[in-house]
PDB file of C-alpha atoms and ligand atoms in Angstrom:
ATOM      1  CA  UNK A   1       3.409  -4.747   8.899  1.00 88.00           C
ATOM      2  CA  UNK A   2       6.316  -7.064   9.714  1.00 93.00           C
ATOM      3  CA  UNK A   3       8.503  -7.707   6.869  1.00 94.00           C
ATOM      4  CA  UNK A   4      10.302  -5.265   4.054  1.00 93.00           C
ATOM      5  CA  UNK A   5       8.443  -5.733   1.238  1.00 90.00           C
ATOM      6  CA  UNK A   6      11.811  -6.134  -1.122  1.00 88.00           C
ATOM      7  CA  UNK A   7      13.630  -8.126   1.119  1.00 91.00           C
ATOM      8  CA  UNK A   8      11.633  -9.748   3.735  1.00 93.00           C
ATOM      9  CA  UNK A   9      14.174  -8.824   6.583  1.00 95.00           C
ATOM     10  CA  UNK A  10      12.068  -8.700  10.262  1.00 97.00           C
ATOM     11  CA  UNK A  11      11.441  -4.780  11.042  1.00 97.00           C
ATOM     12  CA  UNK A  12      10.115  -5.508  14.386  1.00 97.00           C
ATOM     13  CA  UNK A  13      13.735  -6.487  15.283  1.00 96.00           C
ATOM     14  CA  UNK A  14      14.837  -3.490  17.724  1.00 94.00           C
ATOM     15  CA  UNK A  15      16.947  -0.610  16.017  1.00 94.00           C
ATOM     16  CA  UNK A  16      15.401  -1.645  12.456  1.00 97.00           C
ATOM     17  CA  UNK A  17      14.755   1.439  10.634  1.00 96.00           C
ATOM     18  CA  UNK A  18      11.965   1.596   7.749  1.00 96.00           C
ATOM     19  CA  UNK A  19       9.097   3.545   6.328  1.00 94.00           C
ATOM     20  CA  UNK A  20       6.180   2.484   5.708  1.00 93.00           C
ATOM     21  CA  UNK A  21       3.946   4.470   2.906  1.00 90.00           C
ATOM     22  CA  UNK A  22      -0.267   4.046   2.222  1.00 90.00           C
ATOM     23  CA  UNK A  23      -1.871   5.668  -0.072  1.00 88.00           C
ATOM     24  CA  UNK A  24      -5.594   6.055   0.912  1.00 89.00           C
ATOM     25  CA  UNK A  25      -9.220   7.621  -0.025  1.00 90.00           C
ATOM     26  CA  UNK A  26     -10.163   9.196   3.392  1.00 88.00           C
ATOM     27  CA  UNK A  27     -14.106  10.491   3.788  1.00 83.00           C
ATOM     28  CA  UNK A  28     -14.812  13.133   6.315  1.00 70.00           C
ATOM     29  CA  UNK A  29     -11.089  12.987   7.576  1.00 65.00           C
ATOM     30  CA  UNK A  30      -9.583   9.836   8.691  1.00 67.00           C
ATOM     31  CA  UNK A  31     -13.103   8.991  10.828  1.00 73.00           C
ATOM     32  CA  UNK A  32     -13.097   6.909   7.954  1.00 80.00           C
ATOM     33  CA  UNK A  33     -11.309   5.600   4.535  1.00 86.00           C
ATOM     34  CA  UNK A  34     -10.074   3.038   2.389  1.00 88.00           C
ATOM     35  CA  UNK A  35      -6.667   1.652   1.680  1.00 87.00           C
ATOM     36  CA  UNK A  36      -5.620   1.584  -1.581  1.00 84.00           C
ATOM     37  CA  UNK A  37      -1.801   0.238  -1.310  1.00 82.00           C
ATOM     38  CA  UNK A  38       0.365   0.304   2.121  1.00 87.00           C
ATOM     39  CA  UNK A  39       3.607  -1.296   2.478  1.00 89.00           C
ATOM     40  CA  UNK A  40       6.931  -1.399   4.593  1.00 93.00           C
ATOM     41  CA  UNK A  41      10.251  -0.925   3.317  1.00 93.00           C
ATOM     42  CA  UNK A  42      13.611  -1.014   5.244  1.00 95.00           C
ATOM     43  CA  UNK A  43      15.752   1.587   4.915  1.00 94.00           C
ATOM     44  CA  UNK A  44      18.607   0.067   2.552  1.00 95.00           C
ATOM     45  CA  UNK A  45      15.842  -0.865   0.383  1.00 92.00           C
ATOM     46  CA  UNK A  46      14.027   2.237   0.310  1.00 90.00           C
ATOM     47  CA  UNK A  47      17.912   3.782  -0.077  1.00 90.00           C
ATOM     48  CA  UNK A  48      18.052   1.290  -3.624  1.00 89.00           C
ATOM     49  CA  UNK A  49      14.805   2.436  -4.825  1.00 87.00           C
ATOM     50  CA  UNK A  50      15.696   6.258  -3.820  1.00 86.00           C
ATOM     51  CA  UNK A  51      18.848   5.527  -5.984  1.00 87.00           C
ATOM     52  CA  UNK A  52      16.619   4.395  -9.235  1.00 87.00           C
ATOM     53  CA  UNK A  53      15.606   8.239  -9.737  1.00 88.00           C
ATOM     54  CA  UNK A  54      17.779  10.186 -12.193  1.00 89.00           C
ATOM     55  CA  UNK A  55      19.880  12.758 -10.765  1.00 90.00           C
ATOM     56  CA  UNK A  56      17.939  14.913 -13.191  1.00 90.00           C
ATOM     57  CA  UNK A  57      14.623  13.728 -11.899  1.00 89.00           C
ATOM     58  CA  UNK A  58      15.967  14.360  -8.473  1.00 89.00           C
ATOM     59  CA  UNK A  59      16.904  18.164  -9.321  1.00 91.00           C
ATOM     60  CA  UNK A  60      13.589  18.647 -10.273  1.00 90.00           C
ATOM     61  CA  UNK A  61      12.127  17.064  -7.192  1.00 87.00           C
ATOM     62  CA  UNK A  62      14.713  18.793  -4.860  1.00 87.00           C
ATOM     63  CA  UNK A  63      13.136  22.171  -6.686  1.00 90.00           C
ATOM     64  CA  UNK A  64      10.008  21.366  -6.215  1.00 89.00           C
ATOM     65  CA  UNK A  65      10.040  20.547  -2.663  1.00 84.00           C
ATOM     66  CA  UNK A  66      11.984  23.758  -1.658  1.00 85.00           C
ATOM     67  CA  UNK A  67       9.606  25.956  -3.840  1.00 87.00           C
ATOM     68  CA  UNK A  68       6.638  24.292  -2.239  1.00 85.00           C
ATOM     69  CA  UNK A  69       7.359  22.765   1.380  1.00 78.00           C
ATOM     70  CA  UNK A  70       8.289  24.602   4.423  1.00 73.00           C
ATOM     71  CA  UNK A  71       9.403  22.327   6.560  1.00 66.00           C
ATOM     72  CA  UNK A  72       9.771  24.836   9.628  1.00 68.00           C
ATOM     73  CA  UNK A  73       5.832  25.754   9.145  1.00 67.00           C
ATOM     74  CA  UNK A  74       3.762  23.278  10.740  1.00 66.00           C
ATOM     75  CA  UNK A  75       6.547  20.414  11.427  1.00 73.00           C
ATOM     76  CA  UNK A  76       8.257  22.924  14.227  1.00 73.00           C
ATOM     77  CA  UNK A  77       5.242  23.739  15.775  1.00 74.00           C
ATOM     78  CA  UNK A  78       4.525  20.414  16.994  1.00 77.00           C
ATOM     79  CA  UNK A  79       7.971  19.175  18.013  1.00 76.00           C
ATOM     80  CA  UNK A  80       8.452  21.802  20.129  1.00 77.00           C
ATOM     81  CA  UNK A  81       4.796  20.754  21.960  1.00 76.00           C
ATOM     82  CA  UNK A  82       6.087  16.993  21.693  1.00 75.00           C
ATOM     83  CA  UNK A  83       2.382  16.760  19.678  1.00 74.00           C
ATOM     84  CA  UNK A  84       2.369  13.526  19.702  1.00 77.00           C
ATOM     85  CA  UNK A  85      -1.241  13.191  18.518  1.00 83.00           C
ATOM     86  CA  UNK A  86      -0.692  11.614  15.261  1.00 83.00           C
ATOM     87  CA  UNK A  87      -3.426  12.848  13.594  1.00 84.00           C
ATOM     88  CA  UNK A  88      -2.184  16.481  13.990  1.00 85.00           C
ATOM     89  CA  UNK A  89       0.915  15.323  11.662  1.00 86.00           C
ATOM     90  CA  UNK A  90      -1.341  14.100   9.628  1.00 89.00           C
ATOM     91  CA  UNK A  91      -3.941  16.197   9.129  1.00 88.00           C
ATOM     92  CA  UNK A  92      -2.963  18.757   6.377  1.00 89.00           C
ATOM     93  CA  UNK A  93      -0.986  18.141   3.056  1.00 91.00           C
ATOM     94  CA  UNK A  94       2.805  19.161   3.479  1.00 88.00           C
ATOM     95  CA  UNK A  95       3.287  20.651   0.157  1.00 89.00           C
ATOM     96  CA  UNK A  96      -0.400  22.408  -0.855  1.00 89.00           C
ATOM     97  CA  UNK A  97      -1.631  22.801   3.314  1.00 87.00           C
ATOM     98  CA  UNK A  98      -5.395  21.430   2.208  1.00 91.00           C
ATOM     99  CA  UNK A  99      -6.813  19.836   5.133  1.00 91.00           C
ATOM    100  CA  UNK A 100      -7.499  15.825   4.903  1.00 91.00           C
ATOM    101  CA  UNK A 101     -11.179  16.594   4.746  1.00 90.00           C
ATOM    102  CA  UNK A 102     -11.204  18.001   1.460  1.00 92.00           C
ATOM    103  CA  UNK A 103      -9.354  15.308  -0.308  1.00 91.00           C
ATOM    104  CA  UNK A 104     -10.342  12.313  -2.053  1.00 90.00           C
ATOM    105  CA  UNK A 105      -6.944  11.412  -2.431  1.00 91.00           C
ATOM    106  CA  UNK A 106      -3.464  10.959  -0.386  1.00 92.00           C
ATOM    107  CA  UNK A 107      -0.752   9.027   0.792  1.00 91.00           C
ATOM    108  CA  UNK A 108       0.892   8.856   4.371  1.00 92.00           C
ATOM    109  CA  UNK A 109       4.539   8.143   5.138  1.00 92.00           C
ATOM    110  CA  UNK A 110       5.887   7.029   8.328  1.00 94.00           C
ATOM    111  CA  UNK A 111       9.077   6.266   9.779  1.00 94.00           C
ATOM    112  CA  UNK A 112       9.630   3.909  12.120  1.00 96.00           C
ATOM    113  CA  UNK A 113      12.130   1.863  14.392  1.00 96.00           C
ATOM    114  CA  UNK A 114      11.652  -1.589  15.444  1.00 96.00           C
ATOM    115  CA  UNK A 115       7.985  -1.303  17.106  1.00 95.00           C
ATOM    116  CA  UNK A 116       8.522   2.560  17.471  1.00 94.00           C
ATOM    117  CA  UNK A 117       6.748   5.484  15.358  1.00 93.00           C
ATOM    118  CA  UNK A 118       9.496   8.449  15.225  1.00 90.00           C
ATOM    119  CA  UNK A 119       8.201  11.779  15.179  1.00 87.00           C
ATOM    120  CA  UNK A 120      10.203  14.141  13.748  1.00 83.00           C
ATOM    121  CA  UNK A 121      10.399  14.698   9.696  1.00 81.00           C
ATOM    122  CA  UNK A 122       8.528  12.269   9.422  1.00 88.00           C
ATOM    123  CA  UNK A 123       5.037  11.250   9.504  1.00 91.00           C
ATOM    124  CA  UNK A 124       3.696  13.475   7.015  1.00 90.00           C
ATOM    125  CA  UNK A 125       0.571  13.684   4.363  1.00 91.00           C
ATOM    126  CA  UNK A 126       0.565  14.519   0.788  1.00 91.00           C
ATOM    127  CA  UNK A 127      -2.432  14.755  -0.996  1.00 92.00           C
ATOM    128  CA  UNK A 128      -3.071  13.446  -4.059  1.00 90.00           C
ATOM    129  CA  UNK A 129      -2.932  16.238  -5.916  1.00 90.00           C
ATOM    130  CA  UNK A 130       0.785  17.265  -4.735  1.00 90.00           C
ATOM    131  CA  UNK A 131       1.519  13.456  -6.014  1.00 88.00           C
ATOM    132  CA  UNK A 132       0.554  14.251  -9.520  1.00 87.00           C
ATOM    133  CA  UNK A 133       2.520  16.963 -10.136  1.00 90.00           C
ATOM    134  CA  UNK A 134       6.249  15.519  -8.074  1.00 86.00           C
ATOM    135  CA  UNK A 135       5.499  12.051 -10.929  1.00 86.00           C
ATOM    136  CA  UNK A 136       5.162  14.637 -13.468  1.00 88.00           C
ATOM    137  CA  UNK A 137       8.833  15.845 -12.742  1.00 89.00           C
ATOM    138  CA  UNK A 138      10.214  11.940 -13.432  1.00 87.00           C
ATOM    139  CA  UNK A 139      11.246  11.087 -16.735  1.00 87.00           C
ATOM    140  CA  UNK A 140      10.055   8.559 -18.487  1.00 88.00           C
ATOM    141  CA  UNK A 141      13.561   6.387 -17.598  1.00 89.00           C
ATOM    142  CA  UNK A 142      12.968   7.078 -13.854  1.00 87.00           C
ATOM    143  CA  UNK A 143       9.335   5.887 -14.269  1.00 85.00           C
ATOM    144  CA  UNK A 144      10.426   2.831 -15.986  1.00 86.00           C
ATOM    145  CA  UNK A 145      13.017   2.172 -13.667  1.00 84.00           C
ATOM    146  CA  UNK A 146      11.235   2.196 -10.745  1.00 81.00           C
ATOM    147  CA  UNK A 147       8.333   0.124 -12.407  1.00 79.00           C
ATOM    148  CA  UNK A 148      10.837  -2.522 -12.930  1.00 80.00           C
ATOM    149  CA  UNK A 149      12.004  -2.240  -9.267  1.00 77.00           C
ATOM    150  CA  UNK A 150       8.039  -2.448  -8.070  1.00 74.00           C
ATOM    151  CA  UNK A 151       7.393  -5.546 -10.130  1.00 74.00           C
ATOM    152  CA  UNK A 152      10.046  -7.254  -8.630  1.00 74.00           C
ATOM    153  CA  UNK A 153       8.570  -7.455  -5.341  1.00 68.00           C
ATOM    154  CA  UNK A 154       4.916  -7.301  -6.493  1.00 60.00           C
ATOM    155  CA  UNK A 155       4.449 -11.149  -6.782  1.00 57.00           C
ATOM    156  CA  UNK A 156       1.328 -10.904  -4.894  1.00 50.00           C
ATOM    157  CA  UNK A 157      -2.340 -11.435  -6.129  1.00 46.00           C
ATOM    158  CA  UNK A 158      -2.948  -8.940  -9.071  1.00 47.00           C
ATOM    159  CA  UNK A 159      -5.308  -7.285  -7.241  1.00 45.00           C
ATOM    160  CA  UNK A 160      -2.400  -5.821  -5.197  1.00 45.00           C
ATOM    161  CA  UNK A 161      -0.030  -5.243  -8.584  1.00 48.00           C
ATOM    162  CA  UNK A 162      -3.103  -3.262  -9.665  1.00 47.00           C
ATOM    163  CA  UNK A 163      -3.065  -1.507  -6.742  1.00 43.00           C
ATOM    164  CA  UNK A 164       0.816  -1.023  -6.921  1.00 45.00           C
ATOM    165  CA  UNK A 165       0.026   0.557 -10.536  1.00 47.00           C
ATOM    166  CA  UNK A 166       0.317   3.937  -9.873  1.00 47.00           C
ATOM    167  CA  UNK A 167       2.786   3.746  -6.758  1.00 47.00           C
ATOM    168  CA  UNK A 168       5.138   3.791  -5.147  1.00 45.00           C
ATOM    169  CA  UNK A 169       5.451   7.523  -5.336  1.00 48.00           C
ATOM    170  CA  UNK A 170       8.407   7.532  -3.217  1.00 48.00           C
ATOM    171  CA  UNK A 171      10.075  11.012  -2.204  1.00 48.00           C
ATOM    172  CA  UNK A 172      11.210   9.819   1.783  1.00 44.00           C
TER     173      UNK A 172
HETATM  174 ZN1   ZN B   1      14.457  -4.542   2.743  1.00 80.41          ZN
END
C-alpha cells in the first residue's frame, strides 16, 4: 500500500506517518487467511476521521479500553526483548487475550513510517468479537458520520464498498 486512501498523498515518502488497518478471517493462525478490507491512511486523515466520533462516543470508548486493555501486559514484554517477530504482536487479541487460532474474525492495525513498520503501541490484533462490542458504544450520529466519511473515499468497485460495509472500525 502506497497511497492514503482519503487523500492519495505518497506514504512511501520518508518521515510519512500512517496506519494501515485489515480486517481478516485467519484459519489455523495466520498460516493462512483471507482479506476482507485493508487500507492505508495518513495520519491527518486518520486524525479527521478520529475527530468524526462524538466526544460521548469517545468516553465510552476511552472506558472501555481502560476497563479491558492493559497495555503494560503483553506490549512491555516484547519491547523490552526488541521482539521484533511480528507475529508475536500479533498473535493474541489486545482487549479479550484469545489467541488468533481460535478466531474466525479480526482486524490488524499497523503503524508505519515511510517504508518502516514501528513497533511500539502499535501493531496490535483485535478480534472480532472485541470489535462488536467498541461499535456498540457509537451512537447512531457517530455511525452515520463516519459512514459518510467512508463513502467518500469508497469510489472503488462495489465489491470493495461492500467490503467497507461494516468498517472502518477505527480506535488508533
Ligand atoms: Zn491522507
Amino acid at each position: 500500500m502506497d497511497k492514503c486512501i482519503s487523500c492519495e498523498c505518497n506514504l512511501l515518502v520518508s518521515g510519512t506517518e500512517y496506519v494501515i488497518e485489515k480486517a481478516l478471517k485467519p484459519y489455523k493462525g495466520y498460516s493462512s487467511y483471507s482479506t476482507i478490507f485493508e487500507y492505508a491512511m495518513c495520519m491527518p486523515c486518520a486524525g479527521k476521521m478520529r475527530n468524526l466520533i462524538s466526544a460521548h462516543s469517545m468516553k465510552n470508548i476511552n472506558q472501555y479500553f481502560s476497563q479491558n486493555f492493559d497495555p503494560n501486559r503483553t506490549r512491555r514484554k516484547l519491547l523490552e526483548n526488541e521482539n521484533s517477530d511480528v507475529e508475536n504482536w500479533l498473535n493474541r487479541c489486545i482487549v479479550k487475550d484469545i489467541i488468533i487460532g481460535d478466531l474466525s474474525e479480526c482486524q490488524v492495525y499497523a503503524q508505519c513510517s515511510g517504508e518502516q513498520m514501528l513497533l511500539g503501541h502499535f501493531p496490535y490484533m483485535v478480534s472480532g468479537v472485541a470489535l462488536d462490542e467498541v461499535v456498540d458504544l457509537l451512537s447512531q450520529e457517530t455511525l452515520d458520520d463516519l459512514d459518510k466519511f467512508k463513502n467518500e473515499f469508497v469510489d472503488g468497485p462495489s465489491e470493495f464498498q461492500d467490503l467497507l460495509q461494516s468498517g472502518p472500525k477505527v480506535f488508533f
